[in-house]
Amino acid sequence: MFNRILNNKNIFKLFLAQLMLLLLSSCAQNLANKEINDPLESMNRSVFKFNQGLDKYVFKPINTEYEKLPENVKKGVSNHVKWASTPVTIANSAIQLEAENFSTSSIKFLLNSLTLGFYDLDPETKYKTRDFGSSLAKYKVSSGPYIVLPILGPRSLRHFSGNIVDQSVSNGPKNHSYNSTTLPMSILSNRNTYSNVIEDIYNAQDPYLKAKILYTENRFNSISSNKLLEQEKQNEQDEFEKLLD
Amino acid sequence: MNKMNLKNYWISKFIIVLSIFFFNSANADIKLKSSQQVSNFLNQIKNIASEKNQLKKAKMSNQLLKLIDLEFMSKVTVGKQWKTVTNKEKNIFKTNLFNKFIQFIDLHLEDFKEINFKEKSIKLRGQKLVYVNGSIDTKKIKNLDITWKLSSKENKILDVEIEKISLIKTQRLEMKELLKKNKNNFSQFIKIYFKN
């Protein structure tokens, strides 16, 4: 019986995510505190180095070839990847009680289903990407330690455990088609989109530190409420005005 | 008496309307200047990216110094320690920071050649800041949100925020960690940070 449960990948993933949530809830932290603690730095640095090598010998050469494809094809792949992950945004907008984001993302998902997401039929309409990690942040679960995962790259523990739950939502109980087609496309498309940023990271004095800072800033901006972001802007304005005196 | 009150009433109204008019035209002037400054900056970068003669390129790069507030950027990125640093170290830091910026342009030459900025809005923030919002298209990336932060008085660029990520803020976080690693020894930090 126990073996059967463990053999079921999705249940195991959810169990793993729950275990991580328990770990996270044990250490409360304010969302406004952007500093992610990095107690696993030495291990993270090793994984970062491994990822850097993998990127140099595998992903970068693939990206160089991918770069040669027509702009429309690349745009189509990027659109499809975004479309395929929209159910995660829809579910998490509902969890976060964001009615406008929920309706906008749902309508856009249905509309773009006509092209399987390869062509964006309504490029003017935008919605915020939401994942289970952002839902946990909304309900004040701490971010947990900073971790660097092989291939996937930097995450906070909260973000990673959210990813596991999101994967279960995208996959459905017995549908493995998402992983086999969309995941490689997503890796290719993201590597291409962020190629400039990746180049800047590798050119930094300490690439590990640069990647950590950029991840933290980007994640904070994408999961924070407008009120919190405005507060940040106000603090920055006060600081700038003082320095301009 | 009534006539006098009526006259005072109209005079006060006239003064209010006049001051609103002057205030708005002053604001419009600041906004216009900021918008022009951003355009000048981008045009200059495009020119640098397209120029092949290294000497001309260096001259053009120096022109950028007139458009950005390097002193302010250095103050923000170094933080509190800036006050304790000697003038010589300050100058070395500023020169190297600017060189790093030029190296960044060199690294993305192809992108900068085709950079296009679409202005969406200009907002005054507080008494001393102007934010120019818009989006940029480069060869690789389209519709990237960008905010230029300028000082309203000197009309110089203070910071650039790309997709809500502030360049000087990330620079500051990086330097803070590196300074800590170098036991807050500024001259040692400069040597290590700008060694490339």
GROMACS .gro file of C-alpha atoms in nm:
model
  441
    1MET     CA    1   0.000   0.000   0.000
    2PHE     CA    2   0.276   0.243   0.105
    3ASN     CA    3   0.475   0.148  -0.202
    4ARG     CA    4   0.176   0.218  -0.423
    5ILE     CA    5   0.139   0.562  -0.271
    6LEU     CA    6   0.507   0.634  -0.320
    7ASN     CA    7   0.490   0.508  -0.675
    8ASN     CA    8   0.225   0.763  -0.754
    9LYS     CA    9   0.443   1.056  -0.862
   10ASN     CA   10   0.184   1.327  -0.809
   11ILE     CA   11   0.097   1.225  -0.455
   12PHE     CA   12   0.466   1.203  -0.374
   13LYS     CA   13   0.523   1.550  -0.518
   14LEU     CA   14   0.239   1.694  -0.309
   15PHE     CA   15   0.376   1.521   0.000
   16LEU     CA   16   0.718   1.672  -0.070
   17ALA     CA   17   0.565   2.016  -0.116
   18GLN     CA   18   0.374   1.982   0.212
   19LEU     CA   19   0.690   1.884   0.393
   20MET     CA   20   0.862   2.193   0.257
   21LEU     CA   21   0.570   2.412   0.362
   22LEU     CA   22   0.599   2.277   0.714
   23LEU     CA   23   0.967   2.369   0.712
   24LEU     CA   24   0.884   2.717   0.582
   25SER     CA   25   0.607   2.790   0.827
   26SER     CA   26   0.843   2.710   1.113
   27CYS     CA   27   1.039   3.026   1.045
   28ALA     CA   28   0.817   3.332   1.003
   29GLN     CA   29   0.957   3.615   0.797
   30ASN     CA   30   0.824   3.944   0.676
   31LEU     CA   31   0.749   3.955   0.301
   32ALA     CA   32   0.889   4.306   0.283
   33ASN     CA   33   1.228   4.174   0.386
   34LYS     CA   34   1.391   4.112   0.051
   35GLU     CA   35   1.706   3.955   0.185
   36ILE     CA   36   1.697   3.582   0.132
   37ASN     CA   37   1.911   3.398   0.378
   38ASP     CA   38   2.168   3.174   0.217
   39PRO     CA   39   2.276   2.914   0.473
   40LEU     CA   40   2.353   2.663   0.197
   41GLU     CA   41   2.591   2.897   0.013
   42SER     CA   42   2.880   2.655  -0.037
   43MET     CA   43   2.650   2.384  -0.177
   44ASN     CA   44   2.462   2.643  -0.385
   45ARG     CA   45   2.787   2.771  -0.532
   46SER     CA   46   2.881   2.416  -0.642
   47VAL     CA   47   2.542   2.368  -0.811
   48PHE     CA   48   2.574   2.713  -0.970
   49LYS     CA   49   2.912   2.613  -1.113
   50PHE     CA   50   2.762   2.291  -1.247
   51ASN     CA   51   2.479   2.489  -1.410
   52GLN     CA   52   2.730   2.734  -1.556
   53GLY     CA   53   2.923   2.444  -1.714
   54LEU     CA   54   2.602   2.286  -1.842
   55ASP     CA   55   2.503   2.618  -1.991
   56LYS     CA   56   2.841   2.669  -2.155
   57TYR     CA   57   2.854   2.324  -2.319
   58VAL     CA   58   2.485   2.244  -2.375
   59PHE     CA   59   2.237   2.530  -2.354
   60LYS     CA   60   2.449   2.809  -2.502
   61PRO     CA   61   2.536   2.616  -2.822
   62ILE     CA   62   2.169   2.511  -2.857
   63ASN     CA   63   2.065   2.874  -2.808
   64THR     CA   64   2.310   2.988  -3.078
   65GLU     CA   65   2.131   2.758  -3.323
   66TYR     CA   66   1.787   2.853  -3.189
   67GLU     CA   67   1.879   3.219  -3.240
   68LYS     CA   68   1.897   3.156  -3.616
   69LEU     CA   69   1.528   3.062  -3.638
   70PRO     CA   70   1.288   3.323  -3.780
   71GLU     CA   71   1.161   3.577  -3.528
   72ASN     CA   72   0.798   3.459  -3.574
   73VAL     CA   73   0.885   3.101  -3.482
   74LYS     CA   74   1.066   3.211  -3.163
   75LYS     CA   75   0.777   3.440  -3.073
   76GLY     CA   76   0.534   3.151  -3.132
   77VAL     CA   77   0.727   2.919  -2.899
   78SER     CA   78   0.749   3.189  -2.632
   79ASN     CA   79   0.372   3.256  -2.663
   80HIS     CA   80   0.293   2.885  -2.638
   81VAL     CA   81   0.506   2.842  -2.325
   82LYS     CA   82   0.327   3.134  -2.160
   83TRP     CA   83  -0.014   3.003  -2.268
   84ALA     CA   84   0.058   2.651  -2.138
   85SER     CA   85   0.138   2.790  -1.792
   86THR     CA   86  -0.174   3.011  -1.775
   87PRO     CA   87  -0.386   2.751  -1.583
   88VAL     CA   88  -0.137   2.793  -1.297
   89THR     CA   89  -0.198   3.170  -1.302
   90ILE     CA   90  -0.577   3.118  -1.318
   91ALA     CA   91  -0.577   2.879  -1.019
   92ASN     CA   92  -0.346   3.099  -0.811
   93SER     CA   93  -0.531   3.421  -0.896
   94ALA     CA   94  -0.839   3.249  -0.751
   95ILE     CA   95  -0.644   3.144  -0.439
   96GLN     CA   96  -0.515   3.502  -0.399
   97LEU     CA   97  -0.868   3.644  -0.455
   98GLU     CA   98  -0.748   3.857  -0.747
   99ALA     CA   99  -1.074   3.870  -0.945
  100GLU     CA  100  -0.949   4.091  -1.228
  101ASN     CA  101  -0.635   3.885  -1.289
  102PHE     CA  102  -0.844   3.566  -1.270
  103SER     CA  103  -1.094   3.681  -1.533
  104THR     CA  104  -0.833   3.840  -1.764
  105SER     CA  105  -0.606   3.534  -1.762
  106SER     CA  106  -0.903   3.294  -1.805
  107ILE     CA  107  -1.044   3.484  -2.103
  108LYS     CA  108  -0.705   3.519  -2.264
  109PHE     CA  109  -0.632   3.149  -2.212
  110LEU     CA  110  -0.961   3.046  -2.375
  111LEU     CA  111  -0.915   3.288  -2.664
  112ASN     CA  112  -0.559   3.180  -2.737
  113SER     CA  113  -0.661   2.813  -2.715
  114LEU     CA  114  -0.779   2.862  -3.074
  115THR     CA  115  -0.414   2.878  -3.181
  116LEU     CA  116  -0.283   2.648  -2.903
  117GLY     CA  117  -0.121   2.960  -2.768
  118PHE     CA  118   0.127   2.989  -3.054
  119TYR     CA  119  -0.026   3.318  -3.168
  120ASP     CA  120  -0.139   3.582  -2.921
  121LEU     CA  121  -0.478   3.701  -3.046
  122ASP     CA  122  -0.498   3.980  -2.789
  123PRO     CA  123  -0.147   4.116  -2.725
  124GLU     CA  124  -0.277   4.438  -2.566
  125THR     CA  125  -0.438   4.259  -2.271
  126LYS     CA  126  -0.187   4.185  -1.998
  127TYR     CA  127  -0.218   3.993  -1.673
  128LYS     CA  128   0.019   3.924  -1.385
  129THR     CA  129   0.179   3.580  -1.374
  130ARG     CA  130   0.087   3.403  -1.052
  131ASP     CA  131   0.220   3.076  -0.909
  132PHE     CA  132   0.171   2.882  -0.589
  133GLY     CA  133   0.487   3.037  -0.447
  134SER     CA  134   0.328   3.381  -0.482
  135SER     CA  135   0.009   3.249  -0.318
  136LEU     CA  136   0.215   3.129  -0.022
  137ALA     CA  137   0.383   3.472  -0.005
  138LYS     CA  138   0.043   3.641  -0.006
  139TYR     CA  139  -0.059   3.436   0.299
  140LYS     CA  140   0.265   3.533   0.478
  141VAL     CA  141   0.455   3.204   0.447
  142SER     CA  142   0.824   3.283   0.476
  143SER     CA  143   1.050   3.261   0.171
  144GLY     CA  144   1.284   3.013   0.336
  145PRO     CA  145   1.647   2.964   0.239
  146TYR     CA  146   1.787   3.047  -0.104
  147ILE     CA  147   1.865   2.738  -0.310
  148VAL     CA  148   2.020   2.679  -0.651
  149LEU     CA  149   1.874   2.380  -0.832
  150PRO     CA  150   2.046   2.182  -1.105
  151ILE     CA  151   1.919   2.302  -1.449
  152LEU     CA  152   1.630   2.505  -1.300
  153GLY     CA  153   1.859   2.760  -1.133
  154PRO     CA  154   1.791   2.994  -0.838
  155ARG     CA  155   1.482   2.964  -0.621
  156SER     CA  156   1.372   3.030  -0.267
  157LEU     CA  157   1.246   2.717  -0.089
  158ARG     CA  158   0.894   2.868  -0.097
  159HIS     CA  159   0.920   2.927  -0.471
  160PHE     CA  160   1.045   2.573  -0.532
  161SER     CA  161   0.777   2.404  -0.322
  162GLY     CA  162   0.521   2.616  -0.506
  163ASN     CA  163   0.665   2.493  -0.836
  164ILE     CA  164   0.603   2.132  -0.733
  165VAL     CA  165   0.237   2.207  -0.658
  166ASP     CA  166   0.205   2.405  -0.984
  167GLN     CA  167   0.346   2.113  -1.180
  168SER     CA  168   0.075   1.889  -1.042
  169VAL     CA  169  -0.185   2.144  -1.157
  170SER     CA  170  -0.036   2.164  -1.508
  171ASN     CA  171   0.007   1.789  -1.546
  172GLY     CA  172  -0.327   1.668  -1.422
  173PRO     CA  173  -0.344   1.320  -1.270
  174LYS     CA  174  -0.211   1.110  -1.558
  175ASN     CA  175  -0.114   1.359  -1.827
  176HIS     CA  176   0.258   1.370  -1.888
  177SER     CA  177   0.236   1.553  -2.221
  178TYR     CA  178   0.307   1.893  -2.058
  179ASN     CA  179   0.650   1.787  -1.941
  180SER     CA  180   0.756   1.608  -2.256
  181THR     CA  181   0.673   1.892  -2.496
  182THR     CA  182   0.637   2.218  -2.310
  183LEU     CA  183   0.925   2.182  -2.066
  184PRO     CA  184   1.200   2.158  -2.333
  185MET     CA  185   1.031   2.444  -2.522
  186SER     CA  186   1.019   2.647  -2.202
  187ILE     CA  187   1.390   2.589  -2.132
  188LEU     CA  188   1.482   2.686  -2.489
  189SER     CA  189   1.260   2.992  -2.496
  190ASN     CA  190   1.367   3.119  -2.153
  191ARG     CA  191   1.737   3.068  -2.231
  192ASN     CA  192   1.685   3.276  -2.544
  193THR     CA  193   1.483   3.552  -2.376
  194TYR     CA  194   1.729   3.593  -2.091
  195SER     CA  195   2.048   3.543  -2.292
  196ASN     CA  196   2.156   3.905  -2.234
  197VAL     CA  197   2.096   3.881  -1.860
  198ILE     CA  198   2.283   3.548  -1.842
  199GLU     CA  199   2.575   3.705  -2.027
  200ASP     CA  200   2.581   3.995  -1.779
  201ILE     CA  201   2.574   3.752  -1.487
  202TYR     CA  202   2.872   3.559  -1.622
  203ASN     CA  203   3.062   3.885  -1.675
  204ALA     CA  204   3.007   3.999  -1.317
  205GLN     CA  205   3.284   3.999  -1.060
  206ASP     CA  206   3.094   3.735  -0.863
  207PRO     CA  207   2.840   3.568  -1.097
  208TYR     CA  208   2.680   3.369  -0.813
  209LEU     CA  209   2.613   3.687  -0.614
  210LYS     CA  210   2.481   3.874  -0.919
  211ALA     CA  211   2.240   3.589  -1.003
  212LYS     CA  212   2.117   3.579  -0.644
  213ILE     CA  213   2.053   3.955  -0.634
  214LEU     CA  214   1.875   3.961  -0.970
  215TYR     CA  215   1.659   3.662  -0.875
  216THR     CA  216   1.565   3.818  -0.541
  217GLU     CA  217   1.478   4.158  -0.692
  218ASN     CA  218   1.281   4.007  -0.977
  219ARG     CA  219   1.089   3.768  -0.753
  220PHE     CA  220   1.009   4.043  -0.503
  221ASN     CA  221   0.869   4.262  -0.781
  222SER     CA  222   0.662   3.986  -0.935
  223ILE     CA  223   0.495   3.864  -0.615
  224SER     CA  224   0.453   4.187  -0.416
  225SER     CA  225   0.129   4.379  -0.398
  226ASN     CA  226   0.101   4.719  -0.564
  227LYS     CA  227   0.080   4.877  -0.218
  228LEU     CA  228   0.411   4.726  -0.111
  229LEU     CA  229   0.578   4.824  -0.438
  230GLU     CA  230   0.453   5.182  -0.400
  231GLN     CA  231   0.592   5.189  -0.045
  232GLU     CA  232   0.929   5.075  -0.185
  233LYS     CA  233   0.918   5.351  -0.446
  234GLN     CA  234   0.836   5.608  -0.179
  235ASN     CA  235   1.133   5.495   0.034
  236GLU     CA  236   1.358   5.517  -0.269
  237GLN     CA  237   1.226   5.864  -0.353
  238ASP     CA  238   1.297   5.984   0.001
  239GLU     CA  239   1.649   5.844  -0.016
  240PHE     CA  240   1.719   5.996  -0.359
  241GLU     CA  241   1.588   6.337  -0.250
  242LYS     CA  242   1.812   6.332   0.057
  243LEU     CA  243   2.116   6.247  -0.155
  244LEU     CA  244   2.033   6.522  -0.407
  245ASP     CA  245   2.040   6.789  -0.133
  246MET     CA  246  -1.753   9.832   0.049
  247ASN     CA  247  -1.921   9.559  -0.150
  248LYS     CA  248  -1.745   9.679  -0.462
  249MET     CA  249  -1.411   9.661  -0.279
  250ASN     CA  250  -1.480   9.301  -0.166
  251LEU     CA  251  -1.576   9.205  -0.517
  252LYS     CA  252  -1.254   9.356  -0.653
  253ASN     CA  253  -1.041   9.170  -0.394
  254TYR     CA  254  -1.227   8.851  -0.473
  255TRP     CA  255  -1.147   8.875  -0.844
  256ILE     CA  256  -0.785   8.972  -0.779
  257SER     CA  257  -0.731   8.672  -0.553
  258LYS     CA  258  -0.894   8.443  -0.813
  259PHE     CA  259  -0.674   8.593  -1.083
  260ILE     CA  260  -0.358   8.535  -0.876
  261ILE     CA  261  -0.456   8.170  -0.814
  262VAL     CA  262  -0.522   8.108  -1.185
  263LEU     CA  263  -0.197   8.282  -1.279
  264SER     CA  264   0.008   8.079  -1.027
  265ILE     CA  265  -0.152   7.752  -1.146
  266PHE     CA  266  -0.068   7.852  -1.503
  267PHE     CA  267   0.297   7.927  -1.416
  268PHE     CA  268   0.329   7.614  -1.202
  269ASN     CA  269   0.193   7.395  -1.483
  270SER     CA  270   0.409   7.555  -1.748
  271ALA     CA  271   0.717   7.510  -1.525
  272ASN     CA  272   0.627   7.143  -1.479
  273ALA     CA  273   0.567   7.101  -1.851
  274ASP     CA  274   0.909   7.251  -1.915
  275ILE     CA  275   1.077   7.006  -1.673
  276LYS     CA  276   0.895   6.715  -1.837
  277LEU     CA  277   0.992   6.825  -2.186
  278LYS     CA  278   1.357   6.866  -2.088
  279SER     CA  279   1.363   6.520  -1.925
  280SER     CA  280   1.209   6.362  -2.234
  281GLN     CA  281   1.471   6.530  -2.453
  282GLN     CA  282   1.749   6.418  -2.221
  283VAL     CA  283   1.642   6.053  -2.251
  284SER     CA  284   1.627   6.085  -2.632
  285ASN     CA  285   1.973   6.245  -2.638
  286PHE     CA  286   2.113   5.968  -2.421
  287LEU     CA  287   1.971   5.692  -2.641
  288ASN     CA  288   2.084   5.862  -2.961
  289GLN     CA  289   2.433   5.896  -2.818
  290ILE     CA  290   2.440   5.526  -2.725
  291LYS     CA  291   2.319   5.433  -3.075
  292ASN     CA  292   2.598   5.646  -3.223
  293ILE     CA  293   2.858   5.486  -2.998
  294ALA     CA  294   2.734   5.139  -3.093
  295SER     CA  295   2.757   5.218  -3.465
  296GLU     CA  296   3.099   5.392  -3.451
  297LYS     CA  297   3.397   5.177  -3.551
  298ASN     CA  298   3.678   5.427  -3.493
  299GLN     CA  299   3.795   5.368  -3.135
  300LEU     CA  300   3.918   5.724  -3.082
  301LYS     CA  301   3.589   5.877  -3.194
  302LYS     CA  302   3.406   5.621  -2.984
  303ALA     CA  303   3.598   5.723  -2.673
  304LYS     CA  304   3.518   6.091  -2.739
  305MET     CA  305   3.152   6.013  -2.787
  306SER     CA  306   3.147   5.806  -2.468
  307ASN     CA  307   3.279   6.101  -2.273
  308GLN     CA  308   2.984   6.306  -2.396
  309LEU     CA  309   2.761   6.068  -2.198
  310LEU     CA  310   2.912   6.209  -1.879
  311LYS     CA  311   2.715   6.528  -1.937
  312LEU     CA  312   2.389   6.335  -1.943
  313ILE     CA  313   2.427   6.118  -1.631
  314ASP     CA  314   2.489   6.208  -1.266
  315LEU     CA  315   2.792   5.990  -1.193
  316GLU     CA  316   2.848   6.143  -0.849
  317PHE     CA  317   2.493   6.054  -0.743
  318MET     CA  318   2.519   5.701  -0.884
  319SER     CA  319   2.844   5.644  -0.695
  320LYS     CA  320   2.694   5.776  -0.371
  321VAL     CA  321   2.395   5.543  -0.398
  322THR     CA  322   2.590   5.234  -0.497
  323VAL     CA  323   2.858   5.267  -0.229
  324GLY     CA  324   2.613   5.373   0.042
  325LYS     CA  325   2.712   5.514   0.380
  326GLN     CA  326   3.081   5.437   0.329
  327TRP     CA  327   3.102   5.703   0.055
  328LYS     CA  328   3.142   5.968   0.327
  329THR     CA  329   3.454   5.800   0.466
  330VAL     CA  330   3.626   5.751   0.129
  331THR     CA  331   3.910   5.985   0.023
  332ASN     CA  332   3.868   6.215  -0.280
  333LYS     CA  333   4.131   6.020  -0.471
  334GLU     CA  334   3.943   5.694  -0.412
  335LYS     CA  335   3.618   5.864  -0.508
  336ASN     CA  336   3.764   5.971  -0.842
  337ILE     CA  337   3.910   5.626  -0.910
  338PHE     CA  338   3.574   5.471  -0.829
  339LYS     CA  339   3.377   5.710  -1.051
  340THR     CA  340   3.613   5.661  -1.346
  341ASN     CA  341   3.596   5.283  -1.313
  342LEU     CA  342   3.219   5.284  -1.272
  343PHE     CA  343   3.185   5.483  -1.591
  344ASN     CA  344   3.427   5.249  -1.773
  345LYS     CA  345   3.222   4.953  -1.658
  346PHE     CA  346   2.916   5.119  -1.807
  347ILE     CA  347   3.095   5.167  -2.139
  348GLN     CA  348   3.206   4.803  -2.130
  349PHE     CA  349   2.839   4.709  -2.081
  350ILE     CA  350   2.750   4.904  -2.398
  351ASP     CA  351   3.034   4.730  -2.584
  352LEU     CA  352   2.905   4.391  -2.476
  353HIS     CA  353   2.559   4.460  -2.620
  354LEU     CA  354   2.660   4.663  -2.925
  355GLU     CA  355   2.432   4.477  -3.167
  356ASP     CA  356   2.131   4.532  -2.941
  357PHE     CA  357   2.203   4.899  -2.884
  358LYS     CA  358   2.237   4.968  -3.256
  359GLU     CA  359   1.867   4.899  -3.302
  360ILE     CA  360   1.732   5.026  -2.973
  361ASN     CA  361   1.396   5.205  -2.990
  362PHE     CA  362   1.223   5.383  -2.705
  363LYS     CA  363   0.848   5.447  -2.689
  364GLU     CA  364   0.760   5.707  -2.427
  365LYS     CA  365   0.438   5.636  -2.238
  366SER     CA  366   0.425   5.888  -1.955
  367ILE     CA  367   0.632   6.143  -1.761
  368LYS     CA  368   0.567   6.195  -1.391
  369LEU     CA  369   0.710   6.436  -1.139
  370ARG     CA  370   0.791   6.255  -0.814
  371GLY     CA  371   0.830   6.481  -0.514
  372GLN     CA  372   1.025   6.805  -0.553
  373LYS     CA  373   1.340   6.676  -0.716
  374LEU     CA  374   1.267   6.376  -0.937
  375VAL     CA  375   1.116   6.310  -1.277
  376TYR     CA  376   1.032   5.959  -1.398
  377VAL     CA  377   1.007   5.896  -1.773
  378ASN     CA  378   0.820   5.570  -1.837
  379GLY     CA  379   0.808   5.375  -2.158
  380SER     CA  380   0.917   5.061  -2.334
  381ILE     CA  381   1.218   4.966  -2.543
  382ASP     CA  382   1.256   4.732  -2.835
  383THR     CA  383   1.595   4.586  -2.909
  384LYS     CA  384   1.699   4.334  -3.171
  385LYS     CA  385   1.636   4.045  -2.932
  386ILE     CA  386   1.373   4.168  -2.689
  387LYS     CA  387   1.053   4.355  -2.761
  388ASN     CA  388   0.834   4.567  -2.536
  389LEU     CA  389   1.062   4.582  -2.234
  390ASP     CA  390   0.928   4.814  -1.961
  391ILE     CA  391   1.173   5.087  -1.872
  392THR     CA  392   1.173   5.385  -1.634
  393TRP     CA  393   1.433   5.661  -1.652
  394LYS     CA  394   1.483   5.849  -1.327
  395LEU     CA  395   1.613   6.204  -1.364
  396SER     CA  396   1.678   6.497  -1.134
  397SER     CA  397   1.439   6.780  -1.210
  398LYS     CA  398   1.695   7.050  -1.131
  399GLU     CA  399   2.003   6.940  -1.326
  400ASN     CA  400   1.807   6.719  -1.561
  401LYS     CA  401   2.061   6.437  -1.541
  402ILE     CA  402   1.990   6.063  -1.549
  403LEU     CA  403   2.014   5.910  -1.201
  404ASP     CA  404   1.896   5.554  -1.253
  405VAL     CA  405   1.732   5.321  -1.503
  406GLU     CA  406   1.474   5.064  -1.405
  407ILE     CA  407   1.428   4.775  -1.647
  408GLU     CA  408   1.125   4.551  -1.585
  409LYS     CA  409   1.104   4.711  -1.239
  410ILE     CA  410   1.466   4.619  -1.157
  411SER     CA  411   1.670   4.925  -1.068
  412LEU     CA  412   2.024   4.917  -1.202
  413ILE     CA  413   2.183   5.115  -0.920
  414LYS     CA  414   1.990   4.924  -0.657
  415THR     CA  415   2.122   4.589  -0.781
  416GLN     CA  416   2.468   4.743  -0.815
  417ARG     CA  417   2.446   4.862  -0.454
  418LEU     CA  418   2.342   4.519  -0.323
  419GLU     CA  419   2.631   4.361  -0.511
  420MET     CA  420   2.882   4.614  -0.379
  421LYS     CA  421   2.752   4.587  -0.023
  422GLU     CA  422   2.822   4.212  -0.022
  423LEU     CA  423   3.162   4.252  -0.187
  424LEU     CA  424   3.263   4.532   0.051
  425LYS     CA  425   3.165   4.309   0.343
  426LYS     CA  426   3.380   4.030   0.200
  427ASN     CA  427   3.674   4.273   0.177
  428LYS     CA  428   3.624   4.380   0.539
  429ASN     CA  429   3.505   4.726   0.424
  430ASN     CA  430   3.851   4.803   0.286
  431PHE     CA  431   3.751   5.037   0.002
  432SER     CA  432   4.081   5.051  -0.190
  433GLN     CA  433   4.107   4.670  -0.181
  434PHE     CA  434   3.744   4.648  -0.295
  435ILE     CA  435   3.807   4.883  -0.591
  436LYS     CA  436   4.102   4.669  -0.704
  437ILE     CA  437   3.895   4.352  -0.696
  438TYR     CA  438   3.568   4.490  -0.831
  439PHE     CA  439   3.720   4.665  -1.131
  440LYS     CA  440   3.995   4.415  -1.206
  441ASN     CA  441   3.854   4.324  -1.552
   0.00000   0.00000   0.00000
